[in-house]
Amino acid sequence: NGAKKGRENMPVSIVKKYNLPNEIAVLKLYVNTYYDLQNHRIKAGNRIFALSEFNGVDPDIAKRLTVRLIGGKEEGVKHQGLMDVEVAVAKDIQKLGFQHDLWKRWLVDIKGIGPVLAGGWISSIGTISRFDTISKLWAYSGYHTVPANQAYIDRFKNAPHIAQALA
């Protein structure tokens, strides 16, 4: 499309928009690509089944077509598909994310956070030095703490005299 390229073939618009270091910008590109692939794979599979049902096509034919598109085995034959591309991109994210200090020192020990989720979080943070405290990083990420009775207090936002008495 003639777009100018920046660091390591990174589109200049991505680097400028987020003002990210190169390794974070590349990680962000891979994470966004992963989620886009996943979204398209799911939509395409759903569309195939919806069209087959709408047009009265045998569901087995839709299943075979979906296996060819998404990937998997059909009659003993392995088909490469979008799922295989997703897996390849996830492996690249893992390689990129494992180089980051946040992964090595902290995220690797948190159960339930895999390479794609960690890569997304790391790339959304950008440069960790922009946060003065760990509390500000947690708050930015949506993991800040609130008082145990905060939900109860929030119910009385329109009655400040009650909220103040409860605080």
Coordinates of C-alpha atoms in Angstrom, one line a residue:
N1 CA 0.0 0.0 0.0
G2 CA 3.0 2.2 -0.1
A3 CA 3.1 2.9 3.6
K4 CA 6.4 4.0 5.0
K5 CA 8.2 1.5 7.2
G6 CA 9.9 2.2 10.5
R7 CA 12.0 0.2 12.8
E8 CA 12.4 -3.5 11.6
N9 CA 9.6 -3.1 9.0
M10 CA 7.2 -1.8 11.7
P11 CA 4.6 0.6 10.2
V12 CA 5.6 4.2 11.2
S13 CA 2.0 4.9 12.3
I14 CA 2.1 2.2 15.0
V15 CA 5.4 3.4 16.4
K16 CA 4.3 7.1 16.4
K17 CA 0.8 6.5 17.8
Y18 CA 1.9 4.6 20.9
N19 CA 5.5 6.0 21.2
L20 CA 6.7 2.6 22.2
P21 CA 10.2 1.1 22.3
N22 CA 10.7 -1.1 19.2
E23 CA 10.5 -4.5 21.1
I24 CA 7.2 -3.4 22.7
A25 CA 5.8 -2.2 19.4
V26 CA 6.6 -5.5 17.8
L27 CA 5.1 -7.4 20.7
K28 CA 1.9 -5.3 20.4
L29 CA 1.8 -6.0 16.6
Y30 CA 2.0 -9.8 17.2
V31 CA -0.6 -9.7 20.0
N32 CA -3.1 -7.7 17.9
T33 CA -2.5 -10.0 15.0
Y34 CA -3.1 -13.1 17.2
Y35 CA -6.5 -11.7 18.4
D36 CA -7.5 -10.6 14.9
L37 CA -6.7 -14.1 13.5
Q38 CA -8.7 -15.7 16.4
N39 CA -11.6 -13.4 15.7
H40 CA -11.6 -14.1 12.0
R41 CA -11.3 -17.9 12.6
I42 CA -14.3 -17.9 14.9
K43 CA -16.4 -15.7 12.6
A44 CA -15.6 -17.8 9.5
G45 CA -16.5 -21.0 11.3
N46 CA -19.7 -19.6 12.5
R47 CA -20.5 -18.2 9.1
I48 CA -20.0 -21.5 7.4
F49 CA -22.4 -23.3 9.7
A50 CA -25.0 -20.5 9.5
L51 CA -24.8 -20.5 5.7
S52 CA -25.0 -24.3 5.5
E53 CA -28.1 -24.3 7.8
F54 CA -29.7 -21.4 5.9
N55 CA -29.2 -23.1 2.5
G56 CA -30.1 -26.6 3.7
V57 CA -26.6 -28.0 3.2
D58 CA -25.7 -31.2 5.0
P59 CA -23.9 -30.3 8.3
D60 CA -21.1 -32.8 7.5
I61 CA -20.2 -30.8 4.4
A62 CA -20.0 -27.7 6.6
K63 CA -17.9 -29.5 9.1
R64 CA -15.4 -30.7 6.4
L65 CA -15.1 -27.2 5.1
T66 CA -14.6 -25.8 8.5
V67 CA -11.9 -28.3 9.2
R68 CA -10.1 -27.3 6.0
L69 CA -10.4 -23.6 6.9
I70 CA -9.6 -23.8 10.6
G71 CA -7.3 -26.8 10.6
G72 CA -7.4 -30.3 11.9
K73 CA -7.8 -33.8 10.7
E74 CA -10.4 -34.9 8.2
E75 CA -10.5 -38.6 7.2
G76 CA -6.9 -39.0 8.4
V77 CA -5.6 -36.0 6.5
K78 CA -4.1 -33.1 8.5
H79 CA -5.2 -29.7 7.1
Q80 CA -3.2 -26.6 7.9
G81 CA -5.6 -23.8 8.7
L82 CA -6.1 -20.6 10.7
M83 CA -5.6 -22.4 14.0
D84 CA -2.1 -23.4 12.9
V85 CA -1.3 -19.8 12.1
E86 CA -2.6 -18.7 15.5
V87 CA -0.4 -21.2 17.2
A88 CA 2.6 -20.0 15.2
V89 CA 1.9 -16.4 16.2
A90 CA 1.4 -17.4 19.8
K91 CA 4.9 -19.1 19.8
D92 CA 6.4 -15.9 18.4
I93 CA 4.6 -13.9 21.2
Q94 CA 6.1 -16.3 23.7
K95 CA 9.6 -15.8 22.4
L96 CA 9.2 -12.0 22.4
G97 CA 7.5 -11.8 25.8
F98 CA 9.9 -14.1 27.5
Q99 CA 12.7 -11.6 26.7
H100 CA 10.9 -8.9 28.8
D101 CA 11.8 -8.3 32.4
L102 CA 8.2 -8.1 33.5
W103 CA 7.7 -11.7 32.3
K104 CA 10.9 -13.0 33.7
R105 CA 10.6 -11.4 37.1
W106 CA 6.9 -11.5 37.8
L107 CA 4.3 -12.8 35.3
V108 CA 6.0 -16.2 34.8
D109 CA 4.9 -17.0 38.4
I110 CA 1.3 -16.1 38.1
K111 CA -1.0 -19.0 37.3
G112 CA -3.5 -18.4 34.4
I113 CA -1.4 -15.9 32.6
G114 CA 0.0 -17.4 29.5
P115 CA 2.2 -15.9 26.8
V116 CA -0.5 -14.2 24.8
L117 CA -2.2 -12.6 27.8
A118 CA 1.1 -11.5 29.2
G119 CA 2.3 -10.2 25.9
G120 CA -0.9 -8.2 25.6
W121 CA -0.5 -6.8 29.1
I122 CA 3.1 -5.9 28.6
S123 CA 2.5 -4.2 25.3
S124 CA -0.5 -2.3 26.6
I125 CA 1.7 -1.0 29.5
G126 CA 4.4 0.2 27.1
T127 CA 7.2 1.5 29.2
I128 CA 6.9 0.5 32.9
S129 CA 9.0 3.5 34.0
R130 CA 6.0 5.8 33.3
F131 CA 4.4 4.5 36.5
D132 CA 5.7 6.1 39.7
T133 CA 4.5 3.2 41.9
I134 CA 3.3 -0.3 41.6
S135 CA -0.1 0.9 42.8
K136 CA -0.4 3.1 39.8
L137 CA 0.5 0.2 37.5
W138 CA -2.1 -1.9 39.1
A139 CA -4.7 0.8 38.9
Y140 CA -3.9 1.4 35.2
S141 CA -4.4 -2.4 34.6
G142 CA -7.7 -2.4 36.5
Y143 CA -6.3 -4.4 39.5
H144 CA -6.3 -1.7 42.1
T145 CA -7.6 -2.4 45.5
V146 CA -10.7 -0.8 46.9
P147 CA -12.1 -0.9 50.5
A148 CA -14.1 -3.9 51.3
N149 CA -17.3 -1.9 51.8
Q150 CA -16.7 0.2 48.6
A151 CA -19.6 -1.4 46.7
Y152 CA -21.9 -0.7 49.6
I153 CA -20.7 2.9 49.7
D154 CA -21.1 3.3 45.9
R155 CA -24.8 2.6 46.2
F156 CA -25.2 5.9 48.0
K157 CA -23.3 8.1 45.5
N158 CA -26.5 10.2 45.1
A159 CA -26.8 10.6 48.8
P160 CA -23.4 12.0 49.9
H161 CA -24.4 12.5 53.5
I162 CA -25.0 8.7 53.8
A163 CA -21.9 7.7 51.9
Q164 CA -19.8 10.0 54.1
A165 CA -21.3 8.5 57.3
L166 CA -20.4 5.0 56.0
A167 CA -16.8 5.8 55.0

